[in-house]
Coordinates of C-alpha atoms in Angstrom, one line a residue:
Chain A
M1391 CA 111.1 -199.4 -194.4
V1392 CA 109.5 -196.7 -194.2
V1393 CA 108.7 -197.8 -197.7
D1394 CA 107.2 -201.1 -196.9
G1395 CA 105.4 -198.9 -193.9
A1396 CA 104.6 -196.4 -196.1
L1397 CA 102.7 -198.8 -198.4
R1398 CA 101.4 -200.9 -195.9
A1399 CA 99.5 -197.4 -194.1
V1400 CA 98.5 -196.2 -197.6
R1401 CA 96.7 -199.9 -198.5
A1402 CA 94.9 -200.2 -194.9
D1403 CA 93.9 -196.6 -195.1
P1404 CA 91.9 -195.5 -198.3
D1405 CA 91.0 -192.2 -196.9
L1406 CA 94.8 -191.5 -195.7
H1407 CA 97.3 -189.1 -198.4
L1408 CA 100.4 -189.7 -198.0
L1409 CA 103.4 -187.0 -198.2
L1410 CA 106.9 -188.5 -198.3
V1411 CA 109.2 -186.7 -197.4
G1412 CA 113.1 -187.7 -198.4
P1413 CA 115.3 -188.9 -200.7
T1414 CA 113.3 -189.4 -204.4
E1415 CA 114.7 -192.7 -205.7
V1416 CA 113.4 -194.1 -202.3
A1417 CA 109.8 -192.5 -202.5
G1418 CA 109.8 -193.4 -206.4
A1419 CA 110.0 -196.7 -204.6
V1420 CA 106.6 -196.4 -203.0
V1421 CA 104.9 -194.7 -205.9
D1422 CA 105.6 -197.3 -208.0
A1423 CA 104.8 -200.3 -206.3
L1424 CA 101.1 -198.7 -206.2
D1425 CA 97.7 -199.3 -208.2
P1426 CA 97.3 -195.6 -209.8
V1427 CA 94.1 -194.4 -207.6
Q1428 CA 96.6 -195.1 -204.0
R1429 CA 99.8 -193.5 -206.3
A1430 CA 97.0 -190.3 -206.8
R1431 CA 97.1 -190.4 -202.5
I1432 CA 100.8 -189.9 -202.3
T1433 CA 102.8 -186.1 -202.3
V1434 CA 106.9 -186.4 -202.3
R1435 CA 109.2 -183.9 -201.6
P1436 CA 112.3 -184.6 -202.0
V1437 CA 114.9 -183.6 -199.2
H1438 CA 118.1 -185.4 -199.2
A1439 CA 120.0 -184.9 -195.3
A1440 CA 118.4 -187.3 -193.1
V1441 CA 119.5 -186.9 -189.2
G1442 CA 121.2 -189.3 -188.0
M1443 CA 121.3 -191.8 -185.1
A1444 CA 124.3 -190.6 -184.3
D1445 CA 124.0 -187.0 -184.8
H1446 CA 123.0 -184.6 -182.0
P1447 CA 119.4 -183.7 -182.2
S1448 CA 120.6 -180.3 -183.0
A1449 CA 121.5 -181.3 -186.4
A1450 CA 117.5 -180.8 -186.9
R1451 CA 118.0 -177.1 -187.0
G1452 CA 119.5 -177.1 -190.0
E1453 CA 117.8 -178.2 -193.5
S1454 CA 116.6 -181.7 -192.7
T1455 CA 113.8 -184.6 -193.8
V1456 CA 112.5 -183.9 -190.1
R1457 CA 112.6 -180.4 -190.1
A1458 CA 111.4 -180.0 -193.8
A1459 CA 108.2 -182.4 -192.8
V1460 CA 107.8 -180.1 -189.6
A1461 CA 108.0 -177.3 -192.2
A1462 CA 105.5 -179.0 -194.4
I1463 CA 102.5 -179.0 -191.5
R1464 CA 103.4 -175.4 -191.4
A1465 CA 101.9 -174.5 -194.8
G1466 CA 99.7 -176.6 -194.6
L1467 CA 100.4 -179.3 -197.2
A1468 CA 99.8 -182.4 -194.1
D1469 CA 98.4 -182.9 -190.6
A1470 CA 100.3 -184.3 -189.2
L1471 CA 104.1 -185.9 -189.2
V1472 CA 105.6 -189.4 -188.7
S1473 CA 109.2 -189.7 -188.1
A1474 CA 110.7 -193.4 -187.8
G1475 CA 114.0 -191.2 -187.7
S1476 CA 116.7 -190.0 -184.5
T1477 CA 113.6 -189.3 -181.7
G1478 CA 115.6 -186.6 -180.6
A1479 CA 116.3 -184.8 -184.0
T1480 CA 112.2 -185.0 -183.9
V1481 CA 111.4 -183.9 -180.5
T1482 CA 114.1 -180.9 -181.7
A1483 CA 112.3 -179.6 -185.1
A1484 CA 108.8 -180.3 -183.6
S1485 CA 109.6 -178.2 -181.0
L1486 CA 110.7 -175.6 -182.9
G1487 CA 108.7 -176.0 -185.8
L1488 CA 105.4 -175.7 -183.9
G1489 CA 105.5 -174.2 -181.0
R1490 CA 105.5 -175.9 -177.6
W1491 CA 103.0 -176.1 -175.1
P1492 CA 102.6 -173.3 -172.6
D1493 CA 105.9 -174.0 -169.4
V1494 CA 106.7 -177.3 -170.8
R1495 CA 110.8 -177.2 -171.6
R1496 CA 111.1 -181.1 -172.9
P1497 CA 107.7 -182.5 -174.6
A1498 CA 106.5 -185.6 -173.3
L1499 CA 106.9 -189.0 -175.2
V1500 CA 103.7 -191.1 -175.3
A1501 CA 103.1 -194.7 -174.9
T1502 CA 100.3 -197.2 -175.2
L1503 CA 100.3 -200.9 -174.4
P1504 CA 97.7 -202.8 -174.5
A1505 CA 97.0 -205.2 -171.6
V1506 CA 93.9 -206.8 -169.8
G1507 CA 92.0 -204.2 -168.5
G1508 CA 92.3 -202.0 -171.4
P1509 CA 94.8 -199.8 -173.0
V1510 CA 98.3 -198.6 -170.8
V1511 CA 99.2 -195.2 -171.7
L1512 CA 102.7 -195.2 -170.0
L1513 CA 104.7 -191.2 -170.7
D1514 CA 107.1 -190.1 -170.3
V1515 CA 109.5 -193.3 -172.7
G1516 CA 111.9 -190.5 -174.0
G1517 CA 111.0 -187.4 -174.2
S1518 CA 113.0 -185.3 -171.3
L1519 CA 115.3 -187.8 -169.5
E1520 CA 115.7 -186.4 -166.1
P1521 CA 112.4 -184.1 -166.0
R1522 CA 111.6 -182.6 -162.7
P1523 CA 109.1 -183.1 -160.3
G1524 CA 107.0 -180.0 -161.7
T1525 CA 107.6 -181.7 -165.1
L1526 CA 106.5 -185.5 -163.6
A1527 CA 103.5 -184.1 -161.8
R1528 CA 102.2 -182.3 -165.0
H1529 CA 102.8 -185.9 -167.2
A1530 CA 100.0 -187.1 -164.8
L1531 CA 97.6 -184.6 -166.3
F1532 CA 98.9 -185.2 -169.5
G1533 CA 98.5 -188.4 -169.3
A1534 CA 95.1 -188.2 -168.1
A1535 CA 94.0 -186.4 -170.8
Y1536 CA 95.2 -188.7 -173.4
A1537 CA 94.1 -191.4 -171.8
A1538 CA 91.0 -189.5 -171.9
V1539 CA 90.6 -188.4 -175.7
A1540 CA 93.2 -191.1 -177.3
H1541 CA 91.7 -194.1 -175.9
A1542 CA 88.0 -193.0 -174.7
V1543 CA 89.5 -194.4 -171.2
A1544 CA 86.7 -192.6 -168.9
E1545 CA 88.2 -191.7 -165.4
P1546 CA 91.9 -193.0 -166.2
R1547 CA 93.6 -193.7 -162.3
V1548 CA 96.6 -192.4 -162.5
G1549 CA 99.6 -194.1 -160.6
L1550 CA 103.4 -192.5 -160.1
L1551 CA 105.9 -195.2 -161.3
S1552 CA 108.3 -197.1 -158.4
V1553 CA 109.9 -199.3 -156.8
G1554 CA 107.2 -200.2 -153.9
T1555 CA 103.6 -199.3 -153.7
E1556 CA 104.0 -198.1 -150.1
T1557 CA 104.0 -194.0 -149.7
G1558 CA 107.6 -192.9 -149.5
K1559 CA 108.5 -195.7 -151.6
G1560 CA 111.6 -194.2 -154.4
D1561 CA 113.9 -191.8 -155.8
R1562 CA 113.5 -188.1 -154.3
A1563 CA 111.9 -187.2 -157.9
R1564 CA 109.0 -189.9 -156.9
R1565 CA 108.2 -188.6 -152.9
Q1566 CA 108.3 -185.4 -154.3
T1567 CA 105.3 -185.5 -157.1
D1568 CA 103.9 -188.6 -155.3
P1569 CA 102.5 -186.3 -152.2
A1570 CA 101.9 -183.2 -155.3
L1571 CA 99.8 -185.6 -157.5
R1572 CA 97.8 -186.8 -154.1
A1573 CA 96.7 -183.0 -154.0
A1574 CA 96.8 -182.6 -158.3
L1575 CA 93.5 -181.8 -159.5
L1576 CA 93.6 -183.7 -162.8
P1577 CA 91.5 -184.1 -165.8
C1578 CA 88.4 -186.2 -166.7
D1579 CA 87.7 -187.1 -163.4
A1580 CA 91.0 -188.9 -163.3
R1581 CA 92.6 -189.9 -160.4
Y1582 CA 95.1 -190.5 -158.8
V1583 CA 96.0 -194.1 -156.7
G1584 CA 99.5 -193.8 -155.8
L1585 CA 103.2 -195.5 -156.3
V1586 CA 102.0 -198.3 -159.2
E1587 CA 105.5 -201.0 -159.4
G1588 CA 106.6 -202.0 -163.7
Y1589 CA 104.3 -205.3 -162.9
D1590 CA 101.2 -203.1 -163.0
V1591 CA 102.3 -201.2 -167.0
C1592 CA 102.2 -204.9 -168.7
L1593 CA 98.8 -205.4 -166.6
G1594 CA 96.8 -202.4 -165.8
T1595 CA 94.7 -203.6 -163.4
R1596 CA 95.9 -200.9 -161.3
A1597 CA 96.1 -197.5 -163.0
D1598 CA 95.4 -197.2 -166.8
V1599 CA 98.0 -193.7 -166.8
V1600 CA 101.5 -195.2 -165.7
V1601 CA 103.5 -191.8 -165.1
T1602 CA 107.5 -192.1 -164.8
D1603 CA 110.6 -190.4 -166.4
G1604 CA 112.1 -190.6 -169.8
F1605 CA 115.2 -193.2 -168.9
T1606 CA 112.7 -195.6 -166.8
G1607 CA 110.3 -195.4 -169.2
N1608 CA 112.5 -195.6 -172.6
V1609 CA 113.9 -198.4 -171.0
L1610 CA 111.1 -200.3 -169.8
L1611 CA 109.6 -200.5 -172.9
K1612 CA 112.4 -202.3 -174.7
A1613 CA 112.4 -204.4 -171.7
V1614 CA 108.7 -205.7 -172.1
E1615 CA 109.8 -205.7 -175.7
G1616 CA 112.4 -207.8 -174.7
A1617 CA 110.9 -210.6 -172.4
Y1618 CA 107.2 -210.6 -175.4
A1619 CA 111.0 -212.1 -178.1
M1620 CA 111.9 -214.7 -175.4
A1621 CA 108.0 -215.5 -174.3
G1622 CA 108.4 -216.6 -178.6
G1623 CA 106.4 -213.0 -179.8
P1624 CA 104.0 -210.6 -177.9
P1625 CA 100.7 -212.3 -176.1
A1626 CA 97.4 -212.0 -177.7
G1627 CA 96.1 -209.0 -176.8
G1628 CA 99.3 -207.3 -175.8
R1629 CA 102.0 -206.4 -177.8
A1630 CA 104.6 -203.7 -177.7
P1631 CA 103.8 -200.9 -178.1
R1632 CA 106.8 -200.1 -181.3
A1633 CA 105.3 -196.2 -181.7
A1634 CA 104.5 -193.1 -179.2
A1635 CA 102.9 -189.5 -179.7
L1636 CA 104.2 -186.7 -179.1
L1637 CA 102.4 -184.4 -176.2
G1638 CA 103.7 -181.0 -175.5
V1639 CA 104.0 -179.3 -178.6
A1640 CA 101.0 -177.8 -181.4
G1641 CA 100.8 -180.5 -183.9
T1642 CA 100.2 -184.0 -184.0
V1643 CA 103.9 -185.6 -184.0
V1644 CA 104.5 -189.6 -184.0
V1645 CA 107.7 -190.8 -183.9
C1646 CA 108.8 -195.2 -184.4
H1647 CA 110.7 -197.3 -182.3
G1648 CA 114.3 -196.8 -183.5
A1649 CA 114.4 -200.2 -185.2
A1650 CA 111.5 -200.3 -186.6
V1651 CA 110.2 -202.3 -189.5
G1652 CA 107.4 -201.9 -191.9
E1653 CA 104.5 -202.7 -190.2
D1654 CA 105.6 -200.6 -187.6
V1655 CA 106.0 -197.4 -189.1
A1656 CA 102.8 -198.6 -190.8
S1657 CA 101.1 -198.6 -186.8
G1658 CA 103.1 -195.3 -185.7
I1659 CA 101.0 -193.8 -189.3
A1660 CA 97.4 -195.3 -188.1
L1661 CA 98.4 -193.7 -184.5
A1662 CA 99.1 -190.5 -186.3
A1663 CA 96.1 -190.6 -188.3
H1664 CA 94.1 -191.7 -185.9
L1665 CA 95.1 -188.9 -183.1
W1666 CA 94.0 -186.5 -185.7
R1667 CA 91.0 -187.3 -187.0
R1668 CA 90.4 -187.3 -182.9
G1669 CA 91.9 -183.5 -182.9
A1670 CA 93.9 -185.3 -180.1
T1671 CA 96.4 -182.9 -180.1
D1672 CA 94.1 -180.1 -179.5
R1673 CA 91.7 -181.5 -177.1
V1674 CA 93.9 -182.5 -174.4
S1675 CA 95.7 -179.0 -174.9
A1676 CA 92.6 -177.3 -174.6
L1677 CA 91.2 -180.0 -171.7
L1678 CA 94.8 -179.2 -169.7
Y1679 CA 94.9 -175.1 -170.2
G1680 CA 91.4 -174.2 -171.0
G1681 CA 90.0 -172.5 -174.3
G1682 CA 91.4 -171.7 -177.6
T1683 CA 91.5 -170.4 -181.5
E1684 CA 92.4 -174.4 -182.5
D1685 CA 89.7 -176.2 -184.0
R1686 CA 88.8 -179.0 -182.0
T1687 CA 86.2 -181.3 -183.9
D1688 CA 86.5 -184.9 -183.3
R1689 CA 87.2 -185.3 -187.0
S1690 CA 86.8 -189.4 -186.2
T1691 CA 85.6 -192.2 -187.9
D1692 CA 87.6 -195.3 -186.9
T1693 CA 87.4 -197.6 -184.0
E1694 CA 90.4 -197.4 -181.5
V1695 CA 93.7 -198.3 -183.2
R1696 CA 96.2 -200.0 -181.7
T1697 CA 99.9 -199.3 -182.1
Chain B
M1423 CA 105.0 -217.8 -147.5
V1424 CA 107.9 -218.2 -145.5
V1425 CA 107.2 -221.3 -143.6
D1426 CA 105.9 -222.9 -147.4
G1427 CA 109.2 -222.1 -148.5
A1428 CA 111.5 -223.1 -145.9
L1429 CA 110.0 -226.9 -146.3
R1430 CA 110.4 -226.6 -149.6
A1431 CA 114.1 -225.7 -149.6
V1432 CA 114.8 -228.2 -146.4
R1433 CA 112.6 -230.7 -148.6
A1434 CA 114.8 -230.3 -152.0
D1435 CA 118.7 -229.9 -150.4
P1436 CA 120.0 -232.0 -147.7
D1437 CA 122.4 -230.4 -147.0
L1438 CA 121.1 -227.3 -146.0
H1439 CA 120.8 -226.7 -142.3
L1440 CA 117.8 -223.3 -141.2
L1441 CA 118.4 -221.6 -138.5
L1442 CA 114.7 -219.6 -138.9
V1443 CA 114.5 -216.6 -136.4
G1444 CA 110.9 -214.5 -136.7
P1445 CA 108.0 -216.3 -134.0
T1446 CA 107.6 -219.1 -132.4
E1447 CA 104.1 -220.1 -133.9
V1448 CA 105.2 -219.7 -137.3
A1449 CA 108.7 -221.9 -137.0
G1450 CA 106.5 -224.4 -135.4
A1451 CA 104.6 -225.3 -138.2
V1452 CA 107.8 -225.8 -140.5
V1453 CA 109.0 -227.6 -137.6
D1454 CA 106.0 -230.1 -137.2
A1455 CA 105.6 -230.8 -141.3
L1456 CA 108.7 -232.6 -141.3
D1457 CA 110.2 -235.9 -140.5
P1458 CA 112.5 -236.2 -137.8
V1459 CA 116.1 -236.7 -140.6
Q1460 CA 114.9 -233.7 -142.1
R1461 CA 113.6 -232.3 -138.4
A1462 CA 117.2 -232.1 -136.7
R1463 CA 119.0 -229.1 -139.9
I1464 CA 116.2 -227.3 -138.6
T1465 CA 117.0 -224.4 -135.5
V1466 CA 114.2 -222.0 -134.7
R1467 CA 115.2 -218.3 -132.9
P1468 CA 112.4 -216.9 -131.5
V1469 CA 111.8 -212.9 -132.6
H1470 CA 108.2 -211.2 -132.7
A1471 CA 109.4 -207.6 -134.1
A1472 CA 109.4 -207.5 -137.8
V1473 CA 109.8 -204.4 -139.8
G1474 CA 106.8 -203.4 -142.5
M1475 CA 107.3 -203.1 -145.3
A1476 CA 104.9 -199.4 -144.4
D1477 CA 108.0 -199.1 -141.9
H1478 CA 111.6 -196.8 -142.6
P1479 CA 113.9 -199.3 -143.3
S1480 CA 115.8 -197.6 -139.5
A1481 CA 113.5 -199.9 -138.2
A1482 CA 115.6 -202.5 -138.7
R1483 CA 118.6 -200.7 -135.9
G1484 CA 115.9 -201.7 -133.5
E1485 CA 114.7 -205.2 -132.1
S1486 CA 113.7 -207.1 -135.1
T1487 CA 113.8 -210.1 -136.7
V1488 CA 116.0 -209.0 -139.4
R1489 CA 118.3 -207.5 -136.7
A1490 CA 118.4 -211.1 -135.1
A1491 CA 118.7 -212.9 -137.9
V1492 CA 122.2 -210.9 -138.6
A1493 CA 123.5 -211.1 -135.0
A1494 CA 123.2 -215.0 -135.5
I1495 CA 125.7 -214.4 -138.5
R1496 CA 127.8 -212.8 -136.6
A1497 CA 127.9 -215.2 -133.5
G1498 CA 128.8 -217.6 -136.4
L1499 CA 125.7 -219.6 -136.3
A1500 CA 124.7 -218.7 -139.3
D1501 CA 126.4 -218.8 -142.4
A1502 CA 124.3 -216.8 -144.9
L1503 CA 120.8 -214.6 -144.5
V1504 CA 117.8 -214.4 -146.9
S1505 CA 114.9 -212.2 -146.5
A1506 CA 111.5 -211.6 -147.4
G1507 CA 111.0 -208.9 -145.5
S1508 CA 111.7 -205.0 -146.4
T1509 CA 114.6 -204.8 -148.7
G1510 CA 115.7 -201.7 -147.1
A1511 CA 115.5 -202.9 -143.5
T1512 CA 117.3 -206.2 -144.5
V1513 CA 120.9 -203.7 -146.7
T1514 CA 120.3 -201.2 -143.2
A1515 CA 120.9 -204.0 -140.6
A1516 CA 123.5 -206.4 -143.3
S1517 CA 125.0 -203.1 -143.7
L1518 CA 125.3 -202.5 -140.4
G1519 CA 125.9 -206.1 -138.6
L1520 CA 128.2 -207.1 -141.3
G1521 CA 130.4 -204.3 -142.4
R1522 CA 130.5 -202.3 -146.0
W1523 CA 133.6 -203.1 -148.6
P1524 CA 135.5 -200.2 -148.4
D1525 CA 133.8 -197.3 -150.0
V1526 CA 130.4 -198.2 -150.2
R1527 CA 127.8 -196.5 -148.7
R1528 CA 124.6 -198.3 -150.4
P1529 CA 124.8 -202.4 -151.5
A1530 CA 124.3 -202.9 -154.4
L1531 CA 121.0 -205.9 -155.1
V1532 CA 122.0 -208.5 -158.2
A1533 CA 119.4 -210.1 -159.9
T1534 CA 120.3 -212.6 -162.4
L1535 CA 118.2 -213.2 -165.8
P1536 CA 118.7 -216.7 -167.9
A1537 CA 118.4 -215.3 -171.3
V1538 CA 119.3 -216.9 -174.8
G1539 CA 122.8 -216.5 -174.2
G1540 CA 122.9 -217.8 -170.7
P1541 CA 122.5 -215.5 -167.2
V1542 CA 122.5 -211.8 -167.8
V1543 CA 123.6 -210.1 -164.0
L1544 CA 121.3 -206.9 -164.0
L1545 CA 122.5 -204.7 -161.2
D1546 CA 121.2 -203.0 -159.4
V1547 CA 117.7 -203.8 -158.8
G1548 CA 117.3 -201.7 -156.3
G1549 CA 119.6 -201.1 -153.3
S1550 CA 120.7 -197.6 -154.0
L1551 CA 118.4 -195.7 -156.1
E1552 CA 120.4 -192.5 -157.1
P1553 CA 123.8 -194.1 -157.7
R1554 CA 126.4 -191.0 -158.6
P1555 CA 128.4 -192.0 -161.8
G1556 CA 131.3 -193.5 -160.3
T1557 CA 129.0 -195.8 -158.1
L1558 CA 127.5 -197.2 -161.3
A1559 CA 131.1 -197.5 -162.7
R1560 CA 132.2 -199.2 -159.6
H1561 CA 128.7 -201.5 -160.1
A1562 CA 130.2 -203.0 -163.5
L1563 CA 133.4 -203.8 -161.7
F1564 CA 131.1 -206.0 -158.9
G1565 CA 128.8 -207.4 -162.1
A1566 CA 131.8 -208.8 -163.8
A1567 CA 133.2 -210.6 -160.4
Y1568 CA 129.9 -211.2 -159.8
A1569 CA 128.8 -213.1 -162.7
A1570 CA 132.3 -214.7 -163.6
V1571 CA 132.6 -216.6 -159.1
A1572 CA 128.7 -216.6 -159.4
H1573 CA 127.9 -218.0 -162.6
A1574 CA 131.3 -219.5 -164.3
V1575 CA 130.9 -216.9 -167.0
A1576 CA 134.1 -216.3 -169.0
E1577 CA 135.1 -213.2 -170.2
P1578 CA 132.4 -211.6 -169.3
R1579 CA 130.4 -208.4 -171.3
V1580 CA 129.9 -205.6 -169.1
G1581 CA 126.9 -202.9 -170.7
L1582 CA 125.6 -199.5 -168.7
L1583 CA 121.4 -199.7 -169.7
S1584 CA 120.8 -196.5 -171.7
V1585 CA 117.8 -195.2 -174.1
G1586 CA 120.1 -196.2 -177.4
T1587 CA 123.5 -197.5 -178.1
E1588 CA 125.1 -194.8 -180.1
T1589 CA 127.5 -193.3 -177.6
G1590 CA 126.6 -189.9 -176.0
K1591 CA 122.7 -191.4 -175.2
G1592 CA 120.7 -190.8 -172.1
D1593 CA 122.0 -188.9 -168.7
R1594 CA 123.9 -187.0 -167.0
A1595 CA 124.7 -189.9 -165.2
R1596 CA 125.3 -192.3 -168.0
R1597 CA 127.0 -189.4 -170.2
Q1598 CA 129.7 -189.7 -167.6
T1599 CA 129.7 -193.2 -166.9
D1600 CA 130.0 -194.9 -169.9
P1601 CA 133.5 -193.1 -170.3
A1602 CA 134.7 -193.7 -167.4
L1603 CA 133.7 -197.8 -167.9
R1604 CA 135.7 -197.2 -171.6
A1605 CA 138.5 -197.0 -169.5
A1606 CA 138.1 -199.5 -166.7
L1607 CA 139.8 -202.1 -165.9
L1608 CA 137.4 -204.3 -165.0
P1609 CA 138.6 -207.5 -162.9
C1610 CA 137.8 -211.7 -165.0
D1611 CA 139.1 -210.3 -167.7
A1612 CA 135.7 -208.7 -168.7
R1613 CA 135.4 -206.1 -171.4
Y1614 CA 132.7 -203.3 -171.1
V1615 CA 130.9 -202.9 -174.7
G1616 CA 129.5 -199.9 -174.0
L1617 CA 125.3 -199.0 -173.7
V1618 CA 123.1 -201.4 -174.3
E1619 CA 119.1 -200.9 -173.9
G1620 CA 116.4 -203.1 -172.4
Y1621 CA 116.0 -205.4 -174.7
D1622 CA 119.1 -207.0 -174.0
V1623 CA 118.2 -207.3 -170.0
C1624 CA 115.6 -210.0 -171.6
L1625 CA 118.2 -211.1 -174.8
G1626 CA 121.5 -211.5 -173.4
T1627 CA 122.9 -211.9 -177.0
R1628 CA 124.9 -208.3 -176.3
A1629 CA 126.0 -208.3 -172.9
D1630 CA 126.4 -210.8 -169.9
V1631 CA 126.6 -207.6 -166.9
V1632 CA 124.2 -204.9 -166.6
V1633 CA 124.9 -201.6 -164.8
T1634 CA 122.2 -200.4 -164.4
D1635 CA 121.2 -197.8 -161.1
G1636 CA 118.4 -199.4 -158.7
F1637 CA 115.0 -197.2 -159.3
T1638 CA 115.3 -198.8 -163.2
G1639 CA 116.5 -202.2 -162.5
N1640 CA 113.6 -202.5 -159.7
V1641 CA 110.9 -201.1 -162.8
L1642 CA 113.2 -203.2 -165.2
L1643 CA 112.4 -207.2 -163.3
K1644 CA 108.9 -206.3 -162.4
A1645 CA 108.1 -205.1 -165.9
V1646 CA 109.8 -207.8 -167.1
E1647 CA 107.8 -210.1 -164.5
G1648 CA 104.8 -208.6 -165.7
A1649 CA 105.2 -209.8 -169.5
Y1650 CA 106.2 -212.6 -168.8
A1651 CA 102.6 -212.8 -166.4
M1652 CA 101.1 -211.4 -169.7
A1653 CA 102.4 -214.3 -172.2
G1654 CA 100.8 -216.4 -169.7
G1655 CA 103.7 -217.5 -167.9
P1656 CA 107.5 -217.4 -168.9
P1657 CA 109.4 -219.0 -171.2
A1658 CA 111.1 -222.4 -171.1
G1659 CA 114.0 -221.1 -169.7
G1660 CA 113.8 -216.8 -169.1
R1661 CA 111.4 -216.9 -166.0
A1662 CA 111.6 -212.9 -163.3
P1663 CA 113.9 -213.6 -160.8
R1664 CA 112.4 -213.7 -157.7
A1665 CA 115.3 -213.2 -155.3
A1666 CA 118.6 -211.0 -155.4
A1667 CA 122.2 -211.4 -153.5
L1668 CA 123.3 -208.4 -152.3
L1669 CA 127.0 -207.2 -152.8
G1670 CA 129.0 -204.5 -150.9
V1671 CA 128.1 -205.8 -147.7
A1672 CA 130.9 -208.5 -145.8
G1673 CA 128.1 -211.8 -145.8
T1674 CA 126.0 -213.5 -147.4
V1675 CA 122.6 -212.1 -147.8
V1676 CA 119.9 -212.8 -150.2
V1677 CA 116.9 -210.4 -150.5
C1678 CA 113.4 -212.3 -152.1
H1679 CA 110.7 -210.5 -154.0
G1680 CA 108.7 -208.5 -151.7
A1681 CA 105.7 -210.1 -152.9
A1682 CA 107.6 -213.8 -152.6
V1683 CA 105.7 -216.9 -152.3
G1684 CA 107.5 -220.3 -150.9
E1685 CA 108.3 -220.8 -154.4
D1686 CA 110.3 -217.2 -154.2
V1687 CA 111.8 -218.4 -150.7
A1688 CA 113.0 -222.1 -151.5
S1689 CA 115.1 -219.9 -155.0
G1690 CA 116.9 -217.3 -152.9
I1691 CA 117.5 -219.9 -149.7
A1692 CA 119.0 -222.2 -152.9
L1693 CA 121.2 -218.8 -154.4
A1694 CA 122.2 -218.5 -150.6
A1695 CA 123.2 -221.5 -150.2
H1696 CA 124.5 -221.7 -153.7
L1697 CA 126.9 -217.8 -153.0
W1698 CA 127.6 -219.1 -149.5
R1699 CA 129.1 -222.7 -150.9
R1700 CA 130.9 -221.2 -153.7
G1701 CA 132.9 -218.4 -151.4
A1702 CA 131.3 -215.8 -153.4
T1703 CA 130.7 -213.0 -151.5
D1704 CA 134.8 -213.5 -150.3
R1705 CA 135.7 -214.1 -153.6
V1706 CA 134.1 -211.6 -155.6
S1707 CA 135.5 -208.9 -152.3
A1708 CA 139.1 -210.0 -153.0
L1709 CA 139.2 -209.5 -157.1
L1710 CA 137.6 -206.5 -156.1
Y1711 CA 140.1 -205.1 -153.3
G1712 CA 142.8 -207.9 -153.5
G1713 CA 143.4 -209.9 -150.3
G1714 CA 142.1 -210.9 -147.2
T1715 CA 141.8 -213.1 -144.3
E1716 CA 139.1 -214.3 -145.3
D1717 CA 138.0 -217.6 -146.2
R1718 CA 137.9 -218.2 -149.9
T1719 CA 137.4 -221.3 -150.5
D1720 CA 135.0 -222.3 -153.5
R1721 CA 132.5 -224.6 -150.6
S1722 CA 130.5 -225.7 -153.9
T1723 CA 129.5 -229.1 -154.6
D1724 CA 125.9 -228.2 -156.7
T1725 CA 125.6 -227.0 -160.1
E1726 CA 124.6 -223.6 -162.1
V1727 CA 121.8 -222.5 -159.4
R1728 CA 118.5 -220.3 -161.4
T1729 CA 117.1 -217.6 -159.1

């Protein structure tokens, strides 16, 4: 399905160049299926040891496809990383290889759900499963900046996911984070709208950014996917995202759903290209931490990408 | 909406008697709208102080509608309690007034989702937001017994909700609960199938009982509701439940969704009647704790109730 996704992505985006990191025979199948012009946009870097879904993420410390892909970014051979492998291994490899933003222990995975009122940015969806209140509060800043930069949301409304909307609802982490966010200064003229519920993530009527822990966010995202499957397919303009961006590392990294099919991998590649062209990672970082020496040019020529 | 729900319930179920506990003028509206035969099945117990959604649950310790309703059960004036008010207040009042099962600190709220393969019992959906691993493991027993007794599921398959299906996926609570459940003896010939994901809750293909903490369960349930709203309404046979049963107290208690409309209240009343007629609470308790002096007769004449 990575082959299928790569083929779709190269055909859909004439400005895209792919560096395929993995077994040569798989990469060969991609290259052979393309016409010569498209073929010129593919480079192959043979690596055989992938980190399996059941492996410990620290396996990404050894030689592996994901580590080789990160090394390619460091070497300037690639601008962005897309992985459909183990999320934990990708997060580990990216954190170690690209470096983390200040004070970030575990990067956040950010998914965007298309909703009635526009995109809803949900984070975290699997990066840190047991964040402290300080991490949840920081994710609110990440999410606000990401919504503004990646999706051009003006004055993002930021909500904290809980079991009710009244002040005081929720577990300890939520009860500590809620007042912290009321007092927080958010970037991009974002404003904190208080507690929101699962319902609001799908509808998007109350918040553009929904903050939660990676455990709840991951479960929620897959439940929404299941509900749409039950409903006979996603509604018009309302599919569950199958790729998530990593925020908190100094680079453009996209993680695909563990059960991704070719279309999902292609959407992950498109998301990575979109984010890189907007200079999203560097611009979000600059919004949060102030200036820097990185190139923050908006390289975007494309319109909104739905993942 | 409580009036509307009560009217619907009395009309739909000719064997149902309602004890309305609340403001007289509201109850009067119910009684006036019924024909004399139906009217004879309604009794009113006037109480004015309700516990608001934003009140602390301990407000249920004082005089309130929910406390008066619990007192009516203790006095033998009612068999089951249905509340569309504050969940916390209902749980508190029921725990104090009816007593808890052995070792139960916070009762569990159990919701049933209709899925492709039959009903999926999800617990907890808001009773204990931060359960210890031991509580999660006990909820697996509760859920297995409830699926067998309330929904006639044979040999229920029990899963633990996490962020992946491979052993080791999840936060600390899940990583501790998973091996405990592998070693646990479950009632009703239930078997533990391991970790499941949000997707499986909606589809029901991997488990009949899904165990999680009350925070995640509540968020998931409302997200599924939002997804179905996005999809233009629930799919045939797949709506999100709007009422949940309380397990862990010595009595039949049903809590309706905080944003319940009349139809939801009526479905909550029908669930309570269904559970009482099956002697569900006592039979689940007997399966978990062995014999007792309670009446465990199956009073059921009805077929499966979808909530």
